[in-house]
Amino acid sequence: MIAEHLPALQVVVPLAAAPLIVLLRQPGVAWALAVAASVFAFGASLVLAAEVARVGVISYAMGNWPPPWGIEYRVDALSAFMLVLVSAIGALVAPYALRSVAAELPREQHYLFYAVFCLCLAGLLGMTITGDAFNVFVFMEIASLSMYVLIALGRDRRALLASYQYLLLGTIGATFYVIGVGLLYLVTGTLNIADMAERLAQVGGTRPVLAALAFITVGLSLKLALFPLHLWLPNAYAYAPSAATALLAATATKVSVYVLLRFYFTVFGAGLVVRTLPVPEILIGLSIAAIVTASLVALWQADFKRLLAYSSVAQVGYITLGIGLASADGLTAAVVHLFNHGITKGALFMLVGGIALRAGGVNFARLQGLGRAMPVTCLGVTLAGLSLIGVPGTAGFISKWYLVLGALEAGHWWLAGLVVLTSLIAVAYVWRFVEAAYLSAPAPGAARIAEAPLPMLAVSWVLVAACIWFGFDTSFTVEGARRAAALMLGGAP
Amino acid sequence: MEAFASHYSYFVTVLLMAAGLYIMIARGNLVKKLIGLSIFQTSVYLLYIAPGKLIGGTAPIVSQAYQVYSNPLPHVLILTAIVVGIATLALGLAIVVRIREAYGSIEEDEIIAADVGHGDRE
């Protein structure tokens, strides 16, 4: 009975937790509810993923209105994979938030943080699970509006400006998306993604369809921070509260990539997007620009959190590069990197939050000699940094490996070389942390800095361990991504 | 000319869309930027509603007396979009109020200048 409604509960439970938290107000209760809701969502996503592996596709008719008239929740290999990533990060960030939020926000704002956190999680999960194009927009706005609030909660006044800029650009992005969906609705008369795909196959690439493709591409590129539409991202990540940054960096851009994949390969179909239009060429060009420029800019940042934010722009470039290759290996690399980069950046931003809490900031001047004062945290950052570079034995290596395979398969040997070469820039910026933490003389007062609080450290290390684990055991990530890639290239929704 | 007469709602839509985007880019005042954003979003409401309307069409009432219906779905979608638009505008204005408290200005160039001085001290 309950299992039957799991696709709805996946979204409804975090969504319902938010108003409940606002009513109860008590910080401890608010936190417990947020943890309960996110852990439930994680459990639900695991059950759904197991079910999808068994039966293929789960279709849930919201309110018993059969699709395509009603809103359909649809879980397939790709969305099940994304649900697991988003809810896993949510279930880890929620327990992490207790100490971090207590230190960074005034007490009267704690319950608001947890309410908005639950809304953001519900929005991201909803974007992933829904099978209705307009419903994606609604959930996108739920997630985005709560992200703007999460960012604006940052202590620095620049957080307000970052939130405002993200609000403008994010809304332009979402509005472009909805213009695209509107044009598709005018052409096909349906909003159900699977139904839309069938009807579009009969229409072909007419002018409104191409315009819709362009609007959706630009709109989602803003959301996923594809170069040169990434300008909102560095400040938003740098000034948001640590727990919020960990959630955003690990999930927000990834879910937008998922929606882009959904539209490219399910709705428009590889035939139109890849073979008749120069979309792959444009994506590959922009991805290379993103990887090279953002990596170089990251290298010169004075603040470690900002450095990681620029590195996120570069890593999104690797993901879109995989999409641009549009082959089985390329798409596998893209989907695997969605997951691997999610856990790597989640781990890094969580650990950095611990450093910010103890050292008062993550400016490189403050990181001097921190390897002695916070050995466990610094070891975690270094290990996750190795995964960011893509050193063999870490999760990051797996995604780079498939990316190189995809590039070689497409005959772009220079592209494979570029992936390896740009990883060297990542070596340089991770080295800056290692140099500051381990090889520099401690700053005055550094000896008094203690290790990060144990609960924060524990959940951060779960993700660090995951970065190593998924470097050896790829049965979940690569197999899941392969199934998703086969699904996308098969054309069938 | 005929194309303009039969599609004039689209021309209005595009005009509003471009005007809204232009305001957001050209104006440095944070409130004016939000007004531009609002105009931009409003153009999308028109994009959805206009094609759903038939001249002489009524609400879809099942009755012998009415034969021509307007499509109700775009109206429902845009109701949702209007709610989203209001929420966005309200949040945007709330953030601008906080920015004014923190910086004492809502002019983009003054705020950026204030932060450059602030950043050096850190």
Coordinates of C-alpha atoms in Angstrom, one line a residue:
Chain A
M1 CA 0.0 0.0 0.0
I2 CA 2.7 2.5 1.1
A3 CA 5.2 1.0 -1.4
E4 CA 2.8 1.7 -4.2
H5 CA 2.8 5.5 -3.4
L6 CA 6.5 5.7 -2.9
P7 CA 7.2 7.9 -6.0
A8 CA 4.8 10.5 -4.6
L9 CA 6.1 10.2 -1.0
Q10 CA 9.6 10.7 -2.3
V11 CA 8.7 14.3 -2.9
V12 CA 5.8 14.9 -0.6
V13 CA 7.6 13.9 2.6
P14 CA 10.3 16.6 2.4
L15 CA 7.7 19.1 1.0
A16 CA 5.4 18.5 4.0
A17 CA 8.2 18.6 6.5
A18 CA 8.9 22.3 5.5
P19 CA 5.7 23.9 6.8
L20 CA 5.7 21.6 9.8
I21 CA 9.1 22.9 10.7
V22 CA 7.9 26.5 10.4
L23 CA 5.0 25.7 12.7
L24 CA 7.2 24.0 15.4
R25 CA 10.0 26.5 15.3
Q26 CA 12.1 24.8 18.0
P27 CA 15.7 24.5 16.4
G28 CA 16.3 20.9 17.8
V29 CA 12.9 19.7 16.6
A30 CA 13.4 21.4 13.2
W31 CA 16.7 19.7 12.7
A32 CA 15.3 16.3 13.7
L33 CA 12.4 16.6 11.3
A34 CA 14.8 17.7 8.5
V35 CA 17.0 14.7 9.2
A36 CA 14.0 12.3 9.3
A37 CA 12.6 13.7 6.0
S38 CA 15.9 13.5 4.2
V39 CA 16.7 10.0 5.5
F40 CA 13.3 8.9 4.5
A41 CA 13.8 10.3 1.0
F42 CA 17.1 8.4 0.7
G43 CA 15.5 5.2 1.8
A44 CA 12.6 5.7 -0.7
S45 CA 15.1 6.4 -3.5
L46 CA 17.0 3.2 -2.8
V47 CA 13.8 1.1 -2.9
L48 CA 12.8 2.8 -6.1
A49 CA 16.2 2.2 -7.7
A50 CA 16.0 -1.5 -6.7
E51 CA 12.4 -1.7 -8.1
V52 CA 13.5 0.0 -11.4
A53 CA 16.4 -2.5 -11.8
R54 CA 13.8 -5.2 -11.5
V55 CA 10.8 -3.9 -13.6
G56 CA 12.3 -1.2 -15.9
V57 CA 10.1 1.8 -15.6
I58 CA 7.8 2.9 -12.8
S59 CA 4.9 5.2 -13.8
Y60 CA 2.8 6.8 -11.1
A61 CA -0.4 8.7 -11.9
M62 CA -0.6 11.6 -9.5
G63 CA -4.1 11.8 -8.0
N64 CA -5.1 8.8 -10.1
W65 CA -5.4 10.9 -13.2
P66 CA -4.0 8.7 -16.0
P67 CA -1.2 10.2 -18.1
P68 CA -1.0 12.1 -20.4
W69 CA -3.9 14.1 -18.9
G70 CA -2.7 14.0 -15.3
I71 CA 0.8 14.6 -14.0
E72 CA 2.9 11.5 -14.2
Y73 CA 5.8 10.6 -11.9
R74 CA 8.1 8.5 -13.9
V75 CA 11.2 6.6 -12.5
D76 CA 13.5 5.0 -15.0
A77 CA 17.2 4.0 -15.0
L78 CA 18.4 7.7 -15.3
S79 CA 16.0 9.3 -12.9
A80 CA 16.4 6.5 -10.3
F81 CA 20.2 7.1 -10.4
M82 CA 19.8 10.8 -9.9
L83 CA 17.3 10.4 -7.1
V84 CA 19.8 8.3 -5.2
L85 CA 22.5 10.9 -5.6
V86 CA 20.3 13.9 -4.6
S87 CA 18.7 12.2 -1.6
A88 CA 22.0 10.7 -0.4
I89 CA 23.6 14.1 -0.3
G90 CA 20.5 15.5 1.4
A91 CA 20.6 12.7 4.0
L92 CA 24.2 13.5 4.7
V93 CA 24.0 17.3 4.7
A94 CA 21.1 17.3 7.2
P95 CA 23.0 15.7 10.1
Y96 CA 26.0 17.8 9.2
A97 CA 24.0 21.0 9.4
L98 CA 23.3 20.8 13.1
R99 CA 26.7 22.1 14.3
S100 CA 27.5 24.1 11.2
V101 CA 24.3 26.0 11.2
A102 CA 24.4 26.5 15.0
A103 CA 27.8 28.2 14.6
E104 CA 27.0 30.3 11.5
L105 CA 23.4 31.5 11.9
P106 CA 21.6 33.3 14.7
R107 CA 19.4 31.0 16.7
E108 CA 16.1 32.5 15.6
Q109 CA 17.0 31.7 12.0
H110 CA 17.7 28.0 12.5
Y111 CA 14.2 26.7 11.9
L112 CA 14.0 28.7 8.7
F113 CA 17.2 27.2 7.4
Y114 CA 15.8 23.7 8.0
A115 CA 12.5 24.5 6.4
V116 CA 14.1 26.0 3.3
F117 CA 16.5 23.0 3.2
C118 CA 13.6 20.6 3.0
L119 CA 11.9 22.7 0.3
C120 CA 15.1 22.7 -1.7
L121 CA 15.4 18.9 -1.4
A122 CA 11.7 18.5 -2.4
G123 CA 12.2 20.7 -5.4
L124 CA 15.3 18.9 -6.6
L125 CA 13.8 15.5 -6.1
G126 CA 10.6 16.7 -7.8
M127 CA 12.5 17.9 -10.9
T128 CA 14.1 14.5 -11.2
I129 CA 11.1 12.3 -10.7
T130 CA 8.3 14.1 -12.6
G131 CA 7.4 13.1 -16.1
D132 CA 5.6 16.4 -16.9
A133 CA 7.5 19.3 -18.6
F134 CA 5.6 22.1 -16.8
N135 CA 5.8 20.3 -13.5
V136 CA 9.6 20.4 -13.9
F137 CA 9.4 24.2 -14.1
V138 CA 7.3 24.4 -10.9
F139 CA 9.8 22.2 -9.0
M140 CA 12.7 24.1 -10.5
E141 CA 11.3 27.3 -9.1
I142 CA 10.6 25.7 -5.7
A143 CA 14.3 24.5 -5.6
S144 CA 15.6 27.8 -6.9
L145 CA 13.7 30.1 -4.6
S146 CA 14.8 28.1 -1.6
M147 CA 18.4 28.2 -2.9
Y148 CA 18.2 32.0 -3.1
V149 CA 17.1 32.1 0.5
L150 CA 19.8 29.6 1.6
I151 CA 22.5 31.7 -0.1
A152 CA 21.1 34.9 1.4
L153 CA 21.4 33.4 4.9
G154 CA 25.2 33.7 4.6
R155 CA 26.9 35.8 7.2
D156 CA 28.9 38.0 4.8
R157 CA 26.9 40.9 3.3
R158 CA 28.2 39.8 -0.1
A159 CA 26.0 36.7 0.2
L160 CA 23.0 39.1 -0.3
L161 CA 24.4 40.4 -3.6
A162 CA 25.3 36.8 -4.7
S163 CA 21.8 35.7 -3.9
Y164 CA 20.3 38.7 -5.8
Q165 CA 22.4 38.0 -8.9
Y166 CA 21.5 34.3 -8.8
L167 CA 17.9 35.3 -8.5
L168 CA 18.0 37.4 -11.6
L169 CA 20.0 34.9 -13.7
G170 CA 18.2 31.9 -12.3
T171 CA 14.8 33.4 -13.1
I172 CA 15.9 34.3 -16.6
G173 CA 17.0 30.7 -17.0
A174 CA 13.8 29.2 -15.7
T175 CA 11.7 31.6 -17.8
F176 CA 13.7 30.6 -20.9
Y177 CA 13.0 27.0 -20.1
V178 CA 9.3 27.7 -19.7
I179 CA 9.2 29.6 -23.1
G180 CA 10.7 26.5 -24.7
V181 CA 8.1 24.3 -23.0
G182 CA 5.4 26.7 -24.2
L183 CA 6.5 26.4 -27.8
L184 CA 6.6 22.6 -27.5
Y185 CA 3.1 22.7 -26.1
L186 CA 1.9 24.8 -29.0
V187 CA 3.4 22.3 -31.4
T188 CA 2.4 19.0 -29.7
G189 CA -0.6 19.9 -27.5
T190 CA 0.8 17.9 -24.6
L191 CA 3.0 18.4 -21.5
N192 CA 3.7 14.8 -20.7
I193 CA 7.4 14.2 -21.5
A194 CA 6.9 10.7 -23.0
D195 CA 3.8 11.8 -24.9
M196 CA 5.6 14.9 -26.2
A197 CA 8.5 12.7 -27.4
E198 CA 6.1 10.5 -29.5
R199 CA 4.4 13.5 -31.1
L200 CA 7.6 15.4 -31.8
A201 CA 8.9 12.4 -33.6
Q202 CA 6.1 12.9 -36.1
V203 CA 6.6 16.7 -36.4
G204 CA 10.3 16.7 -36.9
G205 CA 12.6 19.8 -36.8
T206 CA 10.2 22.6 -37.7
R207 CA 11.0 26.1 -36.7
P208 CA 9.1 26.3 -33.4
V209 CA 10.7 23.1 -32.3
L210 CA 14.2 24.4 -33.1
A211 CA 13.3 27.6 -31.2
A212 CA 12.1 25.6 -28.3
L213 CA 15.4 23.6 -28.3
A214 CA 17.4 26.8 -28.3
F215 CA 15.4 28.4 -25.4
I216 CA 15.6 25.2 -23.3
T217 CA 19.3 24.8 -24.0
V218 CA 20.1 28.4 -23.0
G219 CA 17.8 28.4 -20.0
L220 CA 19.1 25.1 -18.6
S221 CA 22.7 26.2 -19.3
L222 CA 22.2 29.2 -17.1
K223 CA 20.9 26.8 -14.4
L224 CA 23.7 24.3 -14.7
A225 CA 26.4 27.1 -15.0
L226 CA 27.8 26.2 -18.4
F227 CA 30.5 28.6 -19.4
P228 CA 30.0 31.6 -20.1
L229 CA 26.7 31.5 -18.2
H230 CA 28.4 30.6 -14.9
L231 CA 28.8 34.1 -13.5
W232 CA 26.3 33.6 -10.6
L233 CA 28.0 30.5 -9.3
P234 CA 31.4 31.4 -7.7
N235 CA 29.9 34.1 -5.3
A236 CA 26.8 32.1 -4.5
Y237 CA 29.0 29.1 -3.4
A238 CA 31.6 31.2 -1.7
Y239 CA 29.3 33.2 0.6
A240 CA 26.4 30.8 1.3
P241 CA 26.5 29.0 4.7
S242 CA 28.7 25.9 4.6
A243 CA 25.9 23.4 4.8
A244 CA 24.0 25.2 2.0
T245 CA 27.1 25.2 -0.2
A246 CA 27.6 21.5 0.3
L247 CA 24.0 20.8 -0.8
L248 CA 24.0 23.2 -3.7
A249 CA 27.4 22.2 -5.1
A250 CA 26.6 18.5 -4.9
T251 CA 23.1 18.5 -6.3
A252 CA 21.7 21.7 -7.8
T253 CA 23.7 22.0 -11.1
K254 CA 23.6 18.2 -11.4
V255 CA 19.8 18.1 -11.5
S256 CA 19.7 20.8 -14.2
V257 CA 22.1 18.6 -16.2
Y258 CA 19.7 15.8 -15.7
V259 CA 16.8 17.9 -17.1
L260 CA 19.0 18.9 -20.1
L261 CA 19.7 15.2 -20.8
R262 CA 16.1 14.4 -20.5
F263 CA 15.1 17.0 -23.1
Y264 CA 18.0 16.2 -25.5
F265 CA 17.7 12.5 -25.6
T266 CA 14.1 11.7 -24.5
V267 CA 12.1 14.6 -25.9
F268 CA 13.9 15.9 -28.9
G269 CA 15.8 12.6 -29.5
A270 CA 19.4 12.1 -30.4
G271 CA 18.4 12.1 -34.1
L272 CA 17.5 15.8 -34.1
V273 CA 19.9 17.1 -31.5
V274 CA 23.1 15.2 -32.4
R275 CA 22.8 14.4 -36.0
T276 CA 21.1 17.3 -37.7
L277 CA 22.1 20.2 -35.5
P278 CA 25.6 21.3 -34.4
V279 CA 24.7 21.0 -30.7
P280 CA 27.6 18.5 -30.0
E281 CA 30.1 20.9 -31.5
I282 CA 28.8 23.9 -29.6
L283 CA 28.7 21.9 -26.3
I284 CA 32.2 20.5 -26.8
G285 CA 33.5 24.0 -27.6
L286 CA 31.9 25.6 -24.5
S287 CA 33.0 22.7 -22.3
I288 CA 36.6 23.1 -23.3
A289 CA 36.4 26.8 -22.6
A290 CA 34.8 26.1 -19.2
I291 CA 37.4 23.5 -18.3
V292 CA 40.4 25.6 -19.3
T293 CA 39.4 29.1 -18.1
A294 CA 37.6 28.1 -14.9
S295 CA 40.6 25.8 -13.9
L296 CA 43.0 28.7 -14.5
V297 CA 40.9 31.2 -12.7
A298 CA 40.6 28.7 -9.8
L299 CA 44.3 28.6 -9.6
W300 CA 44.6 32.3 -8.6
Q301 CA 41.9 32.5 -6.0
A302 CA 42.9 33.7 -2.5
D303 CA 40.0 31.9 -0.8
F304 CA 39.8 28.1 -0.8
K305 CA 36.0 28.0 -1.0
R306 CA 36.0 30.3 -4.1
L307 CA 38.7 28.1 -5.6
L308 CA 36.5 25.1 -5.2
A309 CA 33.5 27.0 -6.7
Y310 CA 35.5 27.8 -9.9
S311 CA 36.6 24.2 -10.0
S312 CA 32.9 23.3 -10.0
V313 CA 32.5 25.3 -13.2
A314 CA 35.3 23.4 -14.7
Q315 CA 33.9 20.0 -13.6
V316 CA 30.5 20.9 -15.1
G317 CA 32.5 21.4 -18.3
Y318 CA 33.7 17.7 -18.1
I319 CA 30.1 16.6 -17.7
T320 CA 28.8 18.6 -20.7
L321 CA 31.9 17.4 -22.7
G322 CA 30.6 13.9 -22.1
I323 CA 27.1 15.0 -23.3
G324 CA 28.7 16.6 -26.4
L325 CA 30.4 13.4 -27.4
A326 CA 26.9 11.9 -27.4
S327 CA 28.2 8.3 -27.6
A328 CA 27.5 5.4 -25.2
D329 CA 30.9 6.0 -23.5
G330 CA 30.5 9.8 -23.5
L331 CA 27.1 9.7 -21.9
T332 CA 28.3 7.1 -19.4
A333 CA 31.1 9.4 -18.5
A334 CA 28.7 12.3 -18.1
V335 CA 26.3 10.5 -15.9
V336 CA 29.1 8.9 -13.8
H337 CA 30.7 12.2 -13.4
L338 CA 27.4 13.7 -12.2
F339 CA 27.6 11.2 -9.4
N340 CA 31.3 11.2 -8.7
H341 CA 31.6 15.0 -8.8
G342 CA 28.6 15.3 -6.6
I343 CA 30.1 13.2 -3.8
T344 CA 33.6 14.7 -4.3
K345 CA 32.5 18.3 -4.1
G346 CA 30.0 17.4 -1.3
A347 CA 32.9 16.0 0.7
L348 CA 35.2 19.0 0.0
F349 CA 32.6 21.7 0.9
M350 CA 31.6 19.8 4.1
L351 CA 35.3 19.6 5.2
V352 CA 35.9 23.2 4.2
G353 CA 32.8 24.1 6.4
G354 CA 34.6 22.4 9.3
I355 CA 37.7 24.5 8.7
A356 CA 35.7 27.7 8.4
L357 CA 34.1 26.9 11.7
R358 CA 37.4 26.4 13.6
A359 CA 39.8 28.7 11.8
G360 CA 37.3 31.5 11.1
G361 CA 37.7 31.4 7.3
V362 CA 39.2 29.5 4.5
N363 CA 41.5 32.2 3.1
F364 CA 44.8 30.6 2.2
A365 CA 46.5 32.7 4.8
R366 CA 44.4 31.0 7.5
L367 CA 45.1 27.5 6.1
Q368 CA 48.9 27.8 6.9
G369 CA 50.1 24.9 8.9
L370 CA 46.6 23.6 9.5
G371 CA 47.7 20.0 8.8
R372 CA 49.0 19.8 12.3
A373 CA 46.0 21.4 14.1
M374 CA 43.3 19.6 12.1
P375 CA 45.0 16.4 10.7
V376 CA 41.8 14.4 10.1
T377 CA 40.1 17.2 8.2
C378 CA 43.1 18.0 6.1
L379 CA 43.7 14.4 5.2
G380 CA 40.0 14.2 4.1
V381 CA 40.4 17.3 1.9
T382 CA 43.6 15.9 0.4
L383 CA 41.9 12.5 -0.4
A384 CA 38.8 14.2 -1.9
G385 CA 41.2 16.5 -3.8
L386 CA 42.8 13.5 -5.3
S387 CA 39.4 12.4 -6.5
L388 CA 38.8 15.9 -7.9
I389 CA 42.0 15.5 -9.9
G390 CA 41.1 12.0 -11.0
V391 CA 43.9 10.0 -9.6
P392 CA 43.6 6.2 -10.1
G393 CA 41.9 4.6 -7.1
T394 CA 39.4 7.4 -6.6
A395 CA 36.0 8.0 -8.0
G396 CA 37.2 10.9 -10.2
F397 CA 39.4 8.6 -12.1
I398 CA 36.5 6.5 -13.2
S399 CA 34.7 9.4 -14.8
K400 CA 37.8 10.7 -16.5
W401 CA 38.6 7.2 -17.8
Y402 CA 35.2 6.9 -19.5
L403 CA 35.6 10.5 -20.8
V404 CA 38.9 9.7 -22.4
L405 CA 37.5 6.4 -23.8
G406 CA 34.6 8.4 -25.3
A407 CA 36.9 11.0 -26.8
L408 CA 39.1 8.3 -28.4
E409 CA 36.1 6.4 -29.7
A410 CA 34.9 9.6 -31.4
G411 CA 38.4 9.9 -32.9
H412 CA 39.2 13.1 -31.0
W413 CA 42.6 12.0 -29.6
W414 CA 43.4 15.7 -28.9
L415 CA 40.4 15.9 -26.7
A416 CA 41.6 12.9 -24.7
G417 CA 44.9 14.7 -24.3
L418 CA 43.2 17.9 -23.2
V419 CA 41.3 16.0 -20.5
V420 CA 44.5 14.7 -19.1
L421 CA 46.3 18.0 -19.5
T422 CA 43.6 20.0 -17.7
S423 CA 43.7 17.5 -14.9
L424 CA 47.2 18.8 -14.3
I425 CA 45.7 22.2 -13.6
A426 CA 43.6 20.5 -10.9
V427 CA 46.8 19.0 -9.5
A428 CA 48.1 22.5 -9.2
Y429 CA 45.1 23.9 -7.3
V430 CA 44.8 21.0 -5.0
W431 CA 48.5 21.3 -4.4
R432 CA 48.0 24.9 -3.2
F433 CA 45.9 23.4 -0.3
V434 CA 48.5 20.7 0.5
E435 CA 51.3 23.3 0.4
A436 CA 49.4 25.6 2.7
A437 CA 48.3 23.0 5.2
Y438 CA 51.3 20.7 5.4
L439 CA 54.4 22.6 4.1
S440 CA 53.9 26.1 5.6
A441 CA 54.8 27.3 9.0
P442 CA 51.7 27.6 11.2
A443 CA 50.1 31.0 11.4
P444 CA 50.2 32.5 14.9
G445 CA 47.4 31.0 17.0
A446 CA 47.0 28.0 14.7
A447 CA 48.0 25.7 17.5
R448 CA 44.9 26.5 19.5
I449 CA 42.6 25.4 16.6
A450 CA 40.9 22.1 17.4
E451 CA 39.6 19.4 15.1
A452 CA 36.1 20.0 13.6
P453 CA 33.2 18.7 15.7
L454 CA 32.8 15.0 15.5
P455 CA 29.3 14.8 13.9
M456 CA 30.5 17.1 11.0
L457 CA 33.7 15.2 10.6
A458 CA 31.9 11.8 10.6
V459 CA 29.4 12.6 7.8
S460 CA 32.2 14.4 5.8
W461 CA 34.3 11.2 6.0
V462 CA 31.4 9.1 4.8
L463 CA 31.6 11.0 1.5
V464 CA 35.4 10.9 1.5
A465 CA 35.2 7.1 1.9
A466 CA 32.6 7.1 -0.9
C467 CA 35.1 8.9 -3.2
I468 CA 37.6 6.0 -2.6
W469 CA 35.0 3.2 -2.6
F470 CA 33.5 4.2 -5.9
G471 CA 37.0 4.3 -7.3
F472 CA 37.2 0.6 -6.8
D473 CA 33.7 -0.7 -6.8
T474 CA 32.0 0.7 -9.9
S475 CA 29.1 -1.8 -10.0
F476 CA 26.6 0.8 -8.9
T477 CA 27.9 3.9 -10.6
V478 CA 29.1 2.6 -14.0
E479 CA 26.4 0.0 -14.4
G480 CA 23.8 2.6 -13.5
A481 CA 25.2 5.1 -15.9
R482 CA 25.5 2.5 -18.6
R483 CA 21.9 1.6 -18.3
A484 CA 21.0 5.3 -18.3
A485 CA 23.1 5.9 -21.4
A486 CA 21.6 3.0 -23.2
L487 CA 18.1 4.3 -22.3
M488 CA 19.0 7.7 -23.7
L489 CA 20.5 6.5 -26.9
G490 CA 17.7 4.0 -27.4
G491 CA 15.4 6.9 -27.9
A492 CA 12.6 5.2 -25.9
P493 CA 11.6 7.2 -22.8
Chain B
M1 CA 1.0 43.5 -42.9
E2 CA -1.5 40.6 -42.8
A3 CA 1.1 38.6 -40.9
F4 CA 1.3 41.3 -38.3
A5 CA -2.5 41.6 -38.0
S6 CA -3.0 37.9 -37.5
H7 CA 0.0 37.4 -35.2
Y8 CA 0.0 40.7 -33.4
S9 CA -0.1 39.0 -29.9
Y10 CA 3.2 37.4 -30.7
F11 CA 4.8 40.7 -31.7
V12 CA 3.6 42.2 -28.3
T13 CA 5.0 39.2 -26.6
V14 CA 8.4 39.6 -28.2
L15 CA 8.4 43.3 -27.6
L16 CA 7.7 42.8 -23.8
M17 CA 10.3 40.0 -23.6
A18 CA 13.0 42.2 -25.2
A19 CA 12.1 45.2 -23.2
G20 CA 12.2 43.3 -19.9
L21 CA 15.6 41.8 -20.7
Y22 CA 16.9 45.1 -21.8
I23 CA 15.9 46.8 -18.5
M24 CA 17.6 44.1 -16.5
I25 CA 20.9 44.6 -18.4
A26 CA 20.8 48.4 -18.9
R27 CA 19.7 49.6 -15.4
G28 CA 21.9 49.6 -12.4
N29 CA 19.1 50.1 -9.9
L30 CA 18.3 46.8 -8.2
V31 CA 14.6 47.5 -8.0
K32 CA 14.4 48.6 -11.7
K33 CA 16.1 45.3 -12.6
L34 CA 13.4 43.4 -10.7
I35 CA 10.7 45.4 -12.6
G36 CA 12.5 44.4 -15.9
L37 CA 12.4 40.8 -14.7
S38 CA 8.7 41.1 -14.0
I39 CA 8.0 42.4 -17.4
F40 CA 10.0 39.6 -18.9
Q41 CA 8.0 37.0 -17.0
T42 CA 4.7 38.7 -18.0
S43 CA 5.6 38.3 -21.7
V44 CA 5.6 34.5 -21.1
Y45 CA 2.1 34.6 -19.7
L46 CA 1.0 36.2 -22.9
L47 CA 2.9 33.6 -24.9
Y48 CA 0.9 30.8 -23.3
I49 CA -2.5 32.5 -23.0
A50 CA -2.9 34.1 -26.5
P51 CA -2.8 30.9 -28.5
G52 CA -5.3 29.2 -26.2
K53 CA -8.0 31.9 -26.8
L54 CA -10.4 31.5 -29.7
I55 CA -12.5 34.4 -30.8
G56 CA -16.0 33.9 -29.6
G57 CA -14.8 30.9 -27.5
T58 CA -16.2 30.3 -24.0
A59 CA -15.1 28.4 -21.0
P60 CA -15.4 24.6 -21.7
I61 CA -19.0 24.1 -20.5
V62 CA -20.6 20.9 -21.7
S63 CA -23.8 22.2 -23.2
Q64 CA -25.6 22.3 -26.5
A65 CA -25.6 26.1 -26.5
Y66 CA -21.8 26.4 -26.7
Q67 CA -19.8 25.0 -29.6
V68 CA -16.5 27.0 -29.5
Y69 CA -14.2 26.5 -26.5
S70 CA -11.0 28.2 -25.4
N71 CA -8.4 25.8 -24.2
P72 CA -8.4 26.0 -20.4
L73 CA -5.0 24.3 -19.8
P74 CA -2.8 27.3 -20.6
H75 CA -4.8 29.5 -18.2
V76 CA -4.2 27.0 -15.4
L77 CA -0.5 26.7 -16.2
I78 CA -0.2 30.5 -16.2
L79 CA -2.0 30.8 -12.9
T80 CA 0.8 28.7 -11.5
A81 CA 3.4 30.7 -13.3
I82 CA 1.9 34.0 -11.9
V83 CA 2.2 32.6 -8.4
V84 CA 5.8 31.7 -9.1
G85 CA 6.4 35.1 -10.5
I86 CA 5.0 36.8 -7.5
A87 CA 7.0 34.7 -5.1
T88 CA 10.2 35.5 -7.1
L89 CA 9.4 39.2 -7.1
A90 CA 8.6 39.2 -3.4
L91 CA 11.8 37.4 -2.5
G92 CA 13.8 39.7 -4.8
L93 CA 12.4 42.8 -3.2
A94 CA 13.1 41.3 0.3
I95 CA 16.7 40.7 -0.7
V96 CA 17.0 44.3 -2.0
V97 CA 15.7 45.6 1.4
R98 CA 18.4 43.6 3.1
I99 CA 21.0 44.8 0.6
R100 CA 20.0 48.4 1.4
E101 CA 20.3 47.7 5.1
A102 CA 23.8 46.2 4.6
Y103 CA 25.2 48.6 2.0
G104 CA 23.0 51.8 2.3
S105 CA 22.5 51.8 -1.4
I106 CA 20.6 50.0 -4.1
E107 CA 22.7 51.2 -7.0
E108 CA 24.8 48.3 -8.4
D109 CA 28.0 50.3 -9.0
E110 CA 28.0 51.9 -5.6
I111 CA 27.5 48.5 -4.0
I112 CA 30.3 46.9 -6.0
A113 CA 32.6 49.9 -5.1
A114 CA 31.7 49.4 -1.4
D115 CA 32.8 45.8 -1.6
V116 CA 36.1 46.5 -3.3
G117 CA 37.1 48.7 -0.3
H118 CA 35.7 46.1 2.1
G119 CA 37.5 43.2 0.4
D120 CA 40.9 44.9 0.8
R121 CA 40.7 45.1 4.5
E122 CA 40.2 41.4 4.9

